[in-house]
PDB file of C-alpha atoms in Angstrom:
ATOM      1  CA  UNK A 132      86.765  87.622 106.971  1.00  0.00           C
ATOM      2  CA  UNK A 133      89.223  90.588 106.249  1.00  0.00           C
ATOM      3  CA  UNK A 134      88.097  93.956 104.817  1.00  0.00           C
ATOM      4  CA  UNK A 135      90.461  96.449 103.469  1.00  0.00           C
ATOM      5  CA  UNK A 136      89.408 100.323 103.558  1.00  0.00           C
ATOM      6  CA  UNK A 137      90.800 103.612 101.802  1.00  0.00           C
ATOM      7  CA  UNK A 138      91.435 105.558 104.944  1.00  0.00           C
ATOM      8  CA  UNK A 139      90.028 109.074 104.191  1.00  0.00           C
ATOM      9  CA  UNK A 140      88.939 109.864 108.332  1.00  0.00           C
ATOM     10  CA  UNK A 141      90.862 110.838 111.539  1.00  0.00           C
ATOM     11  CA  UNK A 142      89.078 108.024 113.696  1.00  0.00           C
ATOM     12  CA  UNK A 143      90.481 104.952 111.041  1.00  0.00           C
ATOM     13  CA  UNK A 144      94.191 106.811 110.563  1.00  0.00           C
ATOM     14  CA  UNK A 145      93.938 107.106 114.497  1.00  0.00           C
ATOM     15  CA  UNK A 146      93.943 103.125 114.269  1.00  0.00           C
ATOM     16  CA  UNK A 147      96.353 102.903 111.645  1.00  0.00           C
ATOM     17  CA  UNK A 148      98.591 104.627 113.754  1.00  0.00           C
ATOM     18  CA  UNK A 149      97.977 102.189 116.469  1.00  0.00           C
ATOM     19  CA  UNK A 150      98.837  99.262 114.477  1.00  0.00           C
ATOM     20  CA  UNK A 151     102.025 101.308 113.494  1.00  0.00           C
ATOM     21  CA  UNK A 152     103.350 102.156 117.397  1.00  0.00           C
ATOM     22  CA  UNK A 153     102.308  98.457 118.162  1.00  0.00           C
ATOM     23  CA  UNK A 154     104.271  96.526 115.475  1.00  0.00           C
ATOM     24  CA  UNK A 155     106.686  99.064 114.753  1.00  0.00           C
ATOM     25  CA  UNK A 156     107.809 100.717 117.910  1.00  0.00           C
ATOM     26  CA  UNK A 157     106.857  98.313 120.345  1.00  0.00           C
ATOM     27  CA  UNK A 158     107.664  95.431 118.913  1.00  0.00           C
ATOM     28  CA  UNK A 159     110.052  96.006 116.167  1.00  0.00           C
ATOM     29  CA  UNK A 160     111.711  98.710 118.954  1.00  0.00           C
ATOM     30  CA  UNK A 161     112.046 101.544 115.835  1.00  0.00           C
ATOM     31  CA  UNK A 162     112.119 104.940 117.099  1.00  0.00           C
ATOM     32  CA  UNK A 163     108.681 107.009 116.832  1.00  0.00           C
ATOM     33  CA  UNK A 164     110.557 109.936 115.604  1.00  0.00           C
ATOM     34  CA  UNK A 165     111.838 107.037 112.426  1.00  0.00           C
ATOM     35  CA  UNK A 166     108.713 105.743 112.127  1.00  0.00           C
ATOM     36  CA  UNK A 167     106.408 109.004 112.138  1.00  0.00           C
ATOM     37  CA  UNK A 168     107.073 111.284 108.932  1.00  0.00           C
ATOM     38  CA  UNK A 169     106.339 114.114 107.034  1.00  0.00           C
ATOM     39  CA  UNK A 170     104.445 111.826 104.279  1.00  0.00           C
ATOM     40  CA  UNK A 171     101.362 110.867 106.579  1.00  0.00           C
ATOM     41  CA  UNK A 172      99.172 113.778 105.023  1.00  0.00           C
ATOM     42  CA  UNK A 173     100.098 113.183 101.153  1.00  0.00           C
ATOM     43  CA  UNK A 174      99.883 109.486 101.638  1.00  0.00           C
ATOM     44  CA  UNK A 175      96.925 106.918 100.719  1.00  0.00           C
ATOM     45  CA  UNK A 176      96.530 105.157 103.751  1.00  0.00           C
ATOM     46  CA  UNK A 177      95.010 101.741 104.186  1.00  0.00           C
ATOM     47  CA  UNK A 178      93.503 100.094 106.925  1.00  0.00           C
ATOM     48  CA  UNK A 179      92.437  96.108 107.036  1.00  0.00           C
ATOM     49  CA  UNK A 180      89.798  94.583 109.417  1.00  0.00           C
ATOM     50  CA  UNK A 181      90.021  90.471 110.030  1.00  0.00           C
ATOM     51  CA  UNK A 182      86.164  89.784 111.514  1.00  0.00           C
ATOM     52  CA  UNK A 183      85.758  93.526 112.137  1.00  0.00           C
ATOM     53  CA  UNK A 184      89.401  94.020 114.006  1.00  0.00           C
ATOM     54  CA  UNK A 185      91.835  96.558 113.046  1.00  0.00           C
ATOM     55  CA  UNK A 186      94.560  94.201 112.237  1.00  0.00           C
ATOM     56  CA  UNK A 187      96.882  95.530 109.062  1.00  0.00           C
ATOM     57  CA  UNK A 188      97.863  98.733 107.516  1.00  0.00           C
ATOM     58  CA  UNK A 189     100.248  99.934 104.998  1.00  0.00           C
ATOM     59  CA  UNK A 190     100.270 102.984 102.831  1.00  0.00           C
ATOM     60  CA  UNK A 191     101.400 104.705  99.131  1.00  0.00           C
ATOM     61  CA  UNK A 192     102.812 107.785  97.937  1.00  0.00           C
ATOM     62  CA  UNK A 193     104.057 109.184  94.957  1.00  0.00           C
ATOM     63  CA  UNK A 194     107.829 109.888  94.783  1.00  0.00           C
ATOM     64  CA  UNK A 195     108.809 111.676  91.427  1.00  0.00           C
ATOM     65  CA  UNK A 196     107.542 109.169  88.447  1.00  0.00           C
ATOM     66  CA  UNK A 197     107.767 106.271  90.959  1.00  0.00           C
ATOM     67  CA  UNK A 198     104.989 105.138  93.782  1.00  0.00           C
ATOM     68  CA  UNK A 199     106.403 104.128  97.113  1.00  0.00           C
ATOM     69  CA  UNK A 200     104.753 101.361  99.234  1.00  0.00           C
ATOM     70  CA  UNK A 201     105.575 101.567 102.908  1.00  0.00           C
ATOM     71  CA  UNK A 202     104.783 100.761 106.442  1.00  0.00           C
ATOM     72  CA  UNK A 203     102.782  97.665 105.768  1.00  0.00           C
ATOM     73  CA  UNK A 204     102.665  96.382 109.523  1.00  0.00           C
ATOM     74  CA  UNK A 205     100.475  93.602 110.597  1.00  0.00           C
ATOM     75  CA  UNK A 206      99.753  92.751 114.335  1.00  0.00           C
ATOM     76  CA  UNK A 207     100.894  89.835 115.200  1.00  0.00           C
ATOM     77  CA  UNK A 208      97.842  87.851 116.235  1.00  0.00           C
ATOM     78  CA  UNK A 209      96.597  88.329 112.461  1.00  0.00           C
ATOM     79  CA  UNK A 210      99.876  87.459 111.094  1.00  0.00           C
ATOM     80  CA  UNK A 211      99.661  84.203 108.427  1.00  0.00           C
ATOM     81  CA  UNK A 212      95.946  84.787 107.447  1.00  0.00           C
ATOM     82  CA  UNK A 213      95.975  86.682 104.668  1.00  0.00           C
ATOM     83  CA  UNK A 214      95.966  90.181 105.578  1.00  0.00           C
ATOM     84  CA  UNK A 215      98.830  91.677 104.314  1.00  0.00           C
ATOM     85  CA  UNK A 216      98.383  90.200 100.994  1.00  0.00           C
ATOM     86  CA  UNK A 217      94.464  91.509 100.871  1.00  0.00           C
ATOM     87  CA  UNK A 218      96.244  94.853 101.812  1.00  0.00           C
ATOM     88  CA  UNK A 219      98.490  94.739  98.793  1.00  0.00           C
ATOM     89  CA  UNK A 220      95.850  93.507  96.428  1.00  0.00           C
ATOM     90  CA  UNK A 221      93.720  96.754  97.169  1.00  0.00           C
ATOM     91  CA  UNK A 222      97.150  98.852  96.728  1.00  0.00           C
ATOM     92  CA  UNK A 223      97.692  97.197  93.692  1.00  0.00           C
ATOM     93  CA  UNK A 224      94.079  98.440  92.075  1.00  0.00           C
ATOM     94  CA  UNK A 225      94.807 101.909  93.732  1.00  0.00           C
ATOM     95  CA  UNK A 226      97.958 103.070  92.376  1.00  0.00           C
ATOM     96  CA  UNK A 227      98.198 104.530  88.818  1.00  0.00           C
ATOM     97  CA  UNK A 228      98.750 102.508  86.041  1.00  0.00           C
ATOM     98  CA  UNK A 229     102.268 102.448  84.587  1.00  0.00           C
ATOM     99  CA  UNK A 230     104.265 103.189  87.434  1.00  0.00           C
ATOM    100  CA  UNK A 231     107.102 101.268  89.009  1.00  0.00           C
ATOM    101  CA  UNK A 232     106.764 100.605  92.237  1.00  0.00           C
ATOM    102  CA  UNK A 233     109.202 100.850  95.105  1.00  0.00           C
ATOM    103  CA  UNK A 234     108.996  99.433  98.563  1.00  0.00           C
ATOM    104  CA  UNK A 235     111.432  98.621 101.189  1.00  0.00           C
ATOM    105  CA  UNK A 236     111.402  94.909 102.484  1.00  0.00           C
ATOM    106  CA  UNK A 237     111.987  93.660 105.602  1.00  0.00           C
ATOM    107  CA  UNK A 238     113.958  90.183 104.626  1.00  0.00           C
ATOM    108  CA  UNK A 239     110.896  88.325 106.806  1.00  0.00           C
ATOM    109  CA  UNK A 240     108.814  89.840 104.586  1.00  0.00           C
ATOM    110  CA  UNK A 241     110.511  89.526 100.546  1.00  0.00           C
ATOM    111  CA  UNK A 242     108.183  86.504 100.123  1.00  0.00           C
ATOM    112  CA  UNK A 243     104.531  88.719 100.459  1.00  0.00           C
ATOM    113  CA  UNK A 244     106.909  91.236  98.054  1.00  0.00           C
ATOM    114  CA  UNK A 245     107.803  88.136  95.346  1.00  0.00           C
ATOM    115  CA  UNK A 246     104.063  86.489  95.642  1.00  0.00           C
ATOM    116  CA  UNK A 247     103.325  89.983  93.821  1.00  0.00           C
ATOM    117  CA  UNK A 248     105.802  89.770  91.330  1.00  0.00           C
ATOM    118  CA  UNK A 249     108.081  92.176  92.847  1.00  0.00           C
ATOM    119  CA  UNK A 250     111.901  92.041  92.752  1.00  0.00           C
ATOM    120  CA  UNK A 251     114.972  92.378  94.736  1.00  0.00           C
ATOM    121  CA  UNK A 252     117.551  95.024  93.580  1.00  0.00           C
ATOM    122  CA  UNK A 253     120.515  96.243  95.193  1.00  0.00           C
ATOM    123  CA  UNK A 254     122.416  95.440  98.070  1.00  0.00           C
ATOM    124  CA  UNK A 255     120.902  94.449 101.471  1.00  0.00           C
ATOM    125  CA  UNK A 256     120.779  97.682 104.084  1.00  0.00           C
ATOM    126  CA  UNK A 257     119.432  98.366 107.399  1.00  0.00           C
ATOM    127  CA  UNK A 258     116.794 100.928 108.148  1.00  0.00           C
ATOM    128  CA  UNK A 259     115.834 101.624 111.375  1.00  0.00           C
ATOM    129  CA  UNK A 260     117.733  98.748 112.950  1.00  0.00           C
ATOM    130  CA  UNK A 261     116.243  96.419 110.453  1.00  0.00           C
ATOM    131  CA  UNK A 262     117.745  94.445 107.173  1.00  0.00           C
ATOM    132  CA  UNK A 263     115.660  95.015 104.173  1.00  0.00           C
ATOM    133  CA  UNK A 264     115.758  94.900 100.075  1.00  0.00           C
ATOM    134  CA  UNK A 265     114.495  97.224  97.942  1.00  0.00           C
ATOM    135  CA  UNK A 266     112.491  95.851  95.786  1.00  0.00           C
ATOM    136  CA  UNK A 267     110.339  96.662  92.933  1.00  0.00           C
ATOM    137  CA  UNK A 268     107.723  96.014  90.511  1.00  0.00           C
ATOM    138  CA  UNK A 269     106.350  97.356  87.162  1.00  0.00           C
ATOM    139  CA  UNK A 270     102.450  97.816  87.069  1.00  0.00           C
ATOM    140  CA  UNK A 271     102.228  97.700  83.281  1.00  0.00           C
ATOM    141  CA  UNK A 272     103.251  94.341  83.464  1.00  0.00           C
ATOM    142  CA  UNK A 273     100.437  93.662  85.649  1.00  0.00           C
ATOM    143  CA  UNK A 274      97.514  92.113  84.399  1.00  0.00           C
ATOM    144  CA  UNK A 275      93.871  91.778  85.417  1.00  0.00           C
TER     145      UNK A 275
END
């Protein structure tokens, strides 16, 4: 069963932050000092449990008229069962209505992005090491 939570406590961003140096830095090899930013505080964090294991995060922030979705990272033994997508479906009732949203996609990871009716734009670039898309969405063309 996977349960996603609002983080709004030190103990469940401490384990978001696990996920993060796991997937991220171990795995993915992205520098800490990349993947660590001065957004943590003024972003909505989330954290997802699969049968009561921390197993997915990601997170949103405003950025001018636009919300940014970033840092969804899901460890690897969880991977293929749902929990990034349960992630983004609690984003997706978070964030304000009539916004565009903007993430950055790692190329593994455009098909979660298109499932929710976001779209590529733009050239392919690296970040941190890693090719992504930006890619984006329009929440008033969501519908419930």
């Amino acid at each position: 069963m996977i349960r996603v939570e609002r983080v709004n406590d030190e103990a469940a961003l401490k384990e978001v932050f696990k996920i993060r140096q796991t997937v991220f830095v171990e795995e993915q090899e992205v520098d800490a000092a990349e993947e660590y930013d001065e957004f943590e505080d003024s972003s909505n964090h989330y954290l997802a449990f699969f049968n009561g294991i921390p197993a997915g995060t990601a997170r949103w922030r405003p950025k001018g008229e636009k919300i940014k979705l970033e840092r969804f990272a899901v460890v690897k033994e969880f991977r293929n069962k749902g929990v990034a997508s349960a992630i983004m479906e609690n984003i997706l009732k978070d964030v304000p209505a009539d916004k565009t949203l903007l993430l950055h996609a790692q190329i593994a990871a455009m098909p979660l992005y298109e499932k929710f009716d976001f779209k590529a734009f733009g050239p392919e670039f690296n970040e941190a090491g890693i090719r992504h898309f930006a890619m984006s969405l329009s929440t008033s063309t969501q519908t419930e």
